[in-house]
Amino acid sequence: MAAVTVALFFARRAVLEPGETADTEVFPGITYRMEQIAGRGSPFAHSVTVDMNHPGVRVSVSNPDTEAERPFRLAPAEWKLRRGGYAVLLNGARYKPAGYMNSLPGRAVESVELVVGDGAAAGHRSISHLIGWDAEGRLLVPTNRPAPEEAVADAAHGIGLLSLLIRGGEIDPDAADPYFAERVINRTFIGIDPEAGILMLFAFAKAQEFEAARYVRDRGAVYGGQLDSGTSSHLILGRGADGLPAYSGLRGWRPIASYIAVESVQTP
């Protein structure tokens, strides 16, 4: 029975990881692309570009339970996507306690980096750069870490980054983690162009850190960096995506704590 379950998981996963796809507007104001890029791991890059100026787009970060000692509960990314009825879901910040035995659905965890959802903040401001947006969806220019209190207060939603790998459209080589930079693993990135009002979400299958950062920069990110990665990497499209099966994308096997969700809403 276990062997059948594992076989079905990988078969379904293969079906829902589409082949190379040119820029496709999968929802109004939301574009998806998947392509293989040059690199040591021959990585595949899944990217979603979100026009924050589009009236049919809403982007949020999961709300922390600020009254709880551990403000998030782990759950499968696809479950969170279906439950929220989202158009796109990307995993968020790292969590603790981590490790395989602690990565069980339903377990209460803390966020390592800062997370802001509906104005409520959790996680560690002292180690975080903050990529966020205000209540009107205007992207805020990231600050140095620790994220200043006023920047946190200005953000209706936001996610903390341990390193700001892309700053002013350039890659900062000193921002890389020397231990993880050369490893070929799945990675999740976020990028923004605040002036244009463009949010970019990325998931890479088997990439080095700089391979991924270069791709994010070349796709137009002025600021950006890496979120929780490895087996926590998830970028999944919801139901109703134009031209692609529901729940297409890249998924890891670990459940997630915080997440970034993109909604496609009806407009008058």
Short mmCIF file of C-alpha atoms in Angstrom, two decimals:
data_model
loop_
_atom_site.label_atom_id
_atom_site.label_comp_id
_atom_site.label_asym_id
_atom_site.label_seq_id
_atom_site.Cartn_x
_atom_site.Cartn_y
_atom_site.Cartn_z
CA MET A 1 0.00 0.00 0.00
CA ALA A 2 2.82 2.39 0.89
CA ALA A 3 4.51 1.69 -2.44
CA VAL A 4 1.28 2.45 -4.32
CA THR A 5 0.86 5.73 -2.41
CA VAL A 6 4.41 6.81 -3.22
CA ALA A 7 3.95 5.86 -6.89
CA LEU A 8 0.70 7.86 -7.13
CA PHE A 9 2.38 10.88 -5.48
CA PHE A 10 5.21 10.96 -8.01
CA ALA A 11 2.90 10.23 -10.95
CA ARG A 12 0.61 13.11 -10.00
CA ARG A 13 3.60 15.35 -9.41
CA ALA A 14 4.95 14.61 -12.90
CA VAL A 15 1.61 15.47 -14.50
CA LEU A 16 1.37 18.74 -12.59
CA GLU A 17 4.88 19.94 -13.44
CA PRO A 18 4.24 21.37 -16.91
CA GLY A 19 6.79 21.46 -19.70
CA GLU A 20 8.44 24.67 -20.81
CA THR A 21 5.84 27.41 -21.09
CA ALA A 22 6.21 30.90 -22.54
CA ASP A 23 4.80 33.88 -20.64
CA THR A 24 1.11 33.07 -20.26
CA GLU A 25 -1.53 35.20 -18.53
CA VAL A 26 -3.04 32.47 -16.38
CA PHE A 27 -5.30 34.91 -14.49
CA PRO A 28 -5.96 38.62 -15.14
CA GLY A 29 -2.80 40.49 -14.12
CA ILE A 30 -0.94 37.25 -13.31
CA THR A 31 1.57 35.71 -15.75
CA TYR A 32 3.25 32.30 -15.49
CA ARG A 33 6.38 31.04 -17.21
CA MET A 34 8.45 27.86 -16.94
CA GLU A 35 11.76 27.25 -18.67
CA GLN A 36 15.04 25.43 -18.33
CA ILE A 37 17.98 27.72 -17.66
CA ALA A 38 21.74 27.29 -17.93
CA GLY A 39 23.45 26.08 -14.80
CA ARG A 40 25.29 23.26 -13.10
CA GLY A 41 22.07 21.51 -12.17
CA SER A 42 20.31 22.29 -15.49
CA PRO A 43 17.66 23.97 -13.37
CA PHE A 44 14.04 24.56 -14.27
CA ALA A 45 12.63 27.96 -13.31
CA HIS A 46 8.96 28.48 -12.53
CA SER A 47 8.07 32.18 -12.34
CA VAL A 48 4.89 34.15 -11.66
CA THR A 49 4.72 37.87 -12.40
CA VAL A 50 2.00 39.82 -10.59
CA ASP A 51 0.87 43.29 -11.65
CA MET A 52 0.07 44.89 -8.30
CA ASN A 53 -1.69 47.74 -10.15
CA HIS A 54 -4.28 45.41 -11.67
CA PRO A 55 -7.70 45.88 -10.01
CA GLY A 56 -8.35 42.12 -10.07
CA VAL A 57 -5.25 41.19 -8.09
CA ARG A 58 -4.87 40.87 -4.32
CA VAL A 59 -1.69 39.62 -2.64
CA SER A 60 -1.47 38.65 1.02
CA VAL A 61 0.79 36.91 3.50
CA SER A 62 -0.57 34.35 5.95
CA ASN A 63 -1.70 35.91 9.22
CA PRO A 64 0.28 34.91 12.32
CA ASP A 65 -1.55 34.10 15.54
CA THR A 66 0.26 36.73 17.58
CA GLU A 67 -1.28 35.48 20.83
CA ALA A 68 0.26 32.04 20.45
CA GLU A 69 3.81 31.20 21.49
CA ARG A 70 4.23 29.54 18.09
CA PRO A 71 2.15 31.61 15.64
CA PHE A 72 1.88 29.20 12.67
CA ARG A 73 0.68 25.65 12.09
CA LEU A 74 2.25 23.47 9.44
CA ALA A 75 0.04 22.21 6.64
CA PRO A 76 0.56 20.95 3.07
CA ALA A 77 0.93 23.85 0.64
CA GLU A 78 -1.73 22.49 -1.68
CA TRP A 79 -4.21 22.25 1.22
CA LYS A 80 -3.60 25.92 2.07
CA LEU A 81 -4.02 26.81 -1.62
CA ARG A 82 -7.32 24.94 -1.97
CA ARG A 83 -8.70 26.13 1.36
CA GLY A 84 -8.05 29.77 0.48
CA GLY A 85 -9.21 29.46 -3.13
CA TYR A 86 -6.04 31.25 -4.23
CA ALA A 87 -4.75 31.72 -7.77
CA VAL A 88 -1.10 31.22 -6.72
CA LEU A 89 0.63 30.13 -3.53
CA LEU A 90 4.35 30.39 -2.70
CA ASN A 91 5.94 29.16 0.52
CA GLY A 92 7.19 31.85 2.89
CA ALA A 93 9.89 32.12 5.55
CA ARG A 94 11.84 29.42 7.36
CA TYR A 95 10.37 27.96 10.52
CA LYS A 96 11.54 26.32 13.72
CA PRO A 97 11.69 23.79 15.20
CA ALA A 98 12.77 22.35 11.86
CA GLY A 99 14.04 18.93 10.91
CA TYR A 100 12.20 15.97 9.45
CA MET A 101 10.60 14.79 12.68
CA ASN A 102 9.26 18.27 13.43
CA SER A 103 7.87 18.83 9.92
CA LEU A 104 4.52 17.21 10.54
CA PRO A 105 1.17 18.74 9.51
CA GLY A 106 -0.60 20.35 12.42
CA ARG A 107 2.57 21.11 14.39
CA ALA A 108 2.82 24.64 15.79
CA VAL A 109 6.00 26.47 14.77
CA GLU A 110 7.69 29.86 14.89
CA SER A 111 8.88 31.84 11.89
CA VAL A 112 12.62 32.43 11.75
CA GLU A 113 12.40 35.57 9.59
CA LEU A 114 9.85 38.34 9.95
CA VAL A 115 6.32 37.73 8.63
CA VAL A 116 3.65 40.45 8.40
CA GLY A 117 0.07 39.45 7.60
CA ASP A 118 -2.83 41.93 7.76
CA GLY A 119 -0.62 44.24 9.80
CA ALA A 120 0.24 41.59 12.43
CA ALA A 121 3.96 40.79 12.74
CA ALA A 122 5.75 37.66 13.96
CA GLY A 123 9.28 36.32 13.65
CA HIS A 124 12.63 37.96 14.11
CA ARG A 125 12.90 41.54 12.90
CA SER A 126 16.56 41.72 13.94
CA ILE A 127 17.77 39.34 11.19
CA SER A 128 15.34 40.36 8.45
CA HIS A 129 15.21 42.56 5.43
CA LEU A 130 11.54 43.15 4.65
CA ILE A 131 9.84 42.95 1.26
CA GLY A 132 6.33 44.25 1.77
CA TRP A 133 3.42 46.25 0.44
CA ASP A 134 0.90 48.61 1.98
CA ALA A 135 -2.89 48.33 2.22
CA GLU A 136 -3.27 49.75 -1.32
CA GLY A 137 -0.87 47.17 -2.76
CA ARG A 138 2.02 49.61 -3.25
CA LEU A 139 5.35 47.79 -3.00
CA LEU A 140 7.73 49.19 -0.40
CA VAL A 141 11.45 49.57 -1.06
CA PRO A 142 13.31 47.07 1.19
CA THR A 143 15.47 48.40 3.99
CA ASN A 144 18.63 47.13 5.60
CA ARG A 145 18.28 44.69 8.46
CA PRO A 146 17.08 44.84 11.11
CA ALA A 147 13.84 45.93 9.47
CA PRO A 148 13.00 49.30 11.06
CA GLU A 149 9.84 49.47 13.16
CA GLU A 150 8.40 52.14 10.86
CA ALA A 151 8.88 49.87 7.82
CA VAL A 152 7.04 47.06 9.61
CA ALA A 153 4.26 49.49 10.56
CA ASP A 154 3.91 50.67 6.95
CA ALA A 155 3.50 47.12 5.62
CA ALA A 156 0.05 45.57 5.52
CA HIS A 157 1.76 42.38 4.31
CA GLY A 158 5.39 41.39 4.00
CA ILE A 159 7.97 38.66 4.22
CA GLY A 160 11.43 38.77 5.77
CA LEU A 161 14.63 37.81 3.94
CA LEU A 162 17.83 36.79 5.67
CA SER A 163 19.77 38.16 2.69
CA LEU A 164 18.93 40.77 0.08
CA LEU A 165 20.77 39.15 -2.83
CA ILE A 166 19.49 41.64 -5.40
CA ARG A 167 19.68 45.32 -4.53
CA GLY A 168 19.15 48.16 -7.00
CA GLY A 169 19.10 45.68 -9.88
CA GLU A 170 22.54 44.28 -9.02
CA ILE A 171 23.55 41.04 -7.33
CA ASP A 172 25.35 41.46 -4.01
CA PRO A 173 27.96 38.64 -3.84
CA ASP A 174 28.54 39.33 -0.14
CA ALA A 175 24.91 38.51 0.66
CA ALA A 176 25.23 34.82 -0.24
CA ASP A 177 25.37 32.08 2.36
CA PRO A 178 28.77 30.41 1.79
CA TYR A 179 27.48 27.03 2.98
CA PHE A 180 24.35 26.88 0.84
CA ALA A 181 25.34 29.00 -2.18
CA GLU A 182 27.00 26.20 -4.18
CA ARG A 183 24.53 23.46 -3.32
CA VAL A 184 22.20 22.32 -6.10
CA ILE A 185 18.78 22.26 -4.42
CA ASN A 186 15.25 23.48 -5.00
CA ARG A 187 15.00 27.18 -4.18
CA THR A 188 12.24 29.76 -3.73
CA PHE A 189 12.80 33.46 -4.47
CA ILE A 190 10.83 36.68 -4.36
CA GLY A 191 11.62 39.80 -6.42
CA ILE A 192 10.03 43.21 -6.86
CA ASP A 193 10.17 46.29 -9.05
CA PRO A 194 8.62 48.89 -6.71
CA GLU A 195 8.44 51.67 -9.29
CA ALA A 196 6.59 49.52 -11.84
CA GLY A 197 4.47 47.83 -9.18
CA ILE A 198 5.55 44.33 -10.20
CA LEU A 199 5.87 41.41 -7.77
CA MET A 200 7.74 38.30 -8.94
CA LEU A 201 7.59 34.83 -7.37
CA PHE A 202 10.02 32.06 -8.34
CA ALA A 203 10.65 28.39 -7.66
CA PHE A 204 13.71 26.61 -9.04
CA ALA A 205 14.17 22.88 -9.43
CA LYS A 206 17.81 22.08 -8.63
CA ALA A 207 19.68 25.39 -8.81
CA GLN A 208 22.67 27.05 -7.19
CA GLU A 209 22.00 30.28 -5.33
CA PHE A 210 23.68 32.60 -7.86
CA GLU A 211 22.11 30.80 -10.82
CA ALA A 212 18.72 31.53 -9.30
CA ALA A 213 19.61 35.12 -8.32
CA ARG A 214 20.83 35.94 -11.83
CA TYR A 215 17.61 34.66 -13.33
CA VAL A 216 15.51 36.71 -10.88
CA ARG A 217 17.51 39.83 -11.68
CA ASP A 218 17.33 39.20 -15.43
CA ARG A 219 13.56 38.86 -15.17
CA GLY A 220 13.45 42.44 -13.92
CA ALA A 221 13.73 42.29 -10.15
CA VAL A 222 15.23 45.44 -8.66
CA TYR A 223 15.23 43.91 -5.17
CA GLY A 224 14.94 40.28 -4.17
CA GLY A 225 16.17 37.30 -2.26
CA GLN A 226 15.63 33.72 -1.20
CA LEU A 227 12.86 32.35 1.00
CA ASP A 228 12.67 28.95 2.69
CA SER A 229 14.04 26.46 0.16
CA GLY A 230 15.00 22.85 -0.38
CA THR A 231 12.16 20.43 0.34
CA SER A 232 10.00 23.39 1.47
CA SER A 233 9.97 24.97 -2.01
CA HIS A 234 6.43 25.30 -3.41
CA LEU A 235 4.98 27.44 -6.20
CA ILE A 236 1.52 26.19 -7.19
CA LEU A 237 -1.24 27.57 -9.41
CA GLY A 238 -4.86 27.26 -8.29
CA ARG A 239 -8.02 26.28 -10.09
CA GLY A 240 -9.02 28.18 -13.20
CA ALA A 241 -5.54 28.91 -14.54
CA ASP A 242 -5.89 29.65 -18.25
CA GLY A 243 -4.19 27.00 -20.37
CA LEU A 244 -2.77 24.90 -17.52
CA PRO A 245 -4.18 22.18 -15.27
CA ALA A 246 -5.23 23.23 -11.79
CA TYR A 247 -2.48 22.83 -9.20
CA SER A 248 0.35 22.96 -11.75
CA GLY A 249 3.74 24.09 -10.53
CA LEU A 250 6.64 22.98 -8.36
CA ARG A 251 6.03 21.36 -4.99
CA GLY A 252 8.22 19.98 -2.23
CA TRP A 253 7.20 17.28 0.22
CA ARG A 254 7.46 19.27 3.47
CA PRO A 255 4.45 21.17 4.84
CA ILE A 256 4.77 24.95 5.13
CA ALA A 257 4.17 27.54 7.84
CA SER A 258 3.88 31.03 6.33
CA TYR A 259 3.03 31.65 2.67
CA ILE A 260 2.40 34.33 0.05
CA ALA A 261 -1.00 34.05 -1.66
CA VAL A 262 -2.18 35.74 -4.84
CA GLU A 263 -5.92 36.09 -5.42
CA SER A 264 -7.70 36.81 -8.68
CA VAL A 265 -10.91 38.67 -7.79
CA GLN A 266 -13.89 39.77 -9.82
CA THR A 267 -13.90 43.43 -10.80
CA PRO A 268 -16.91 45.59 -11.69
#
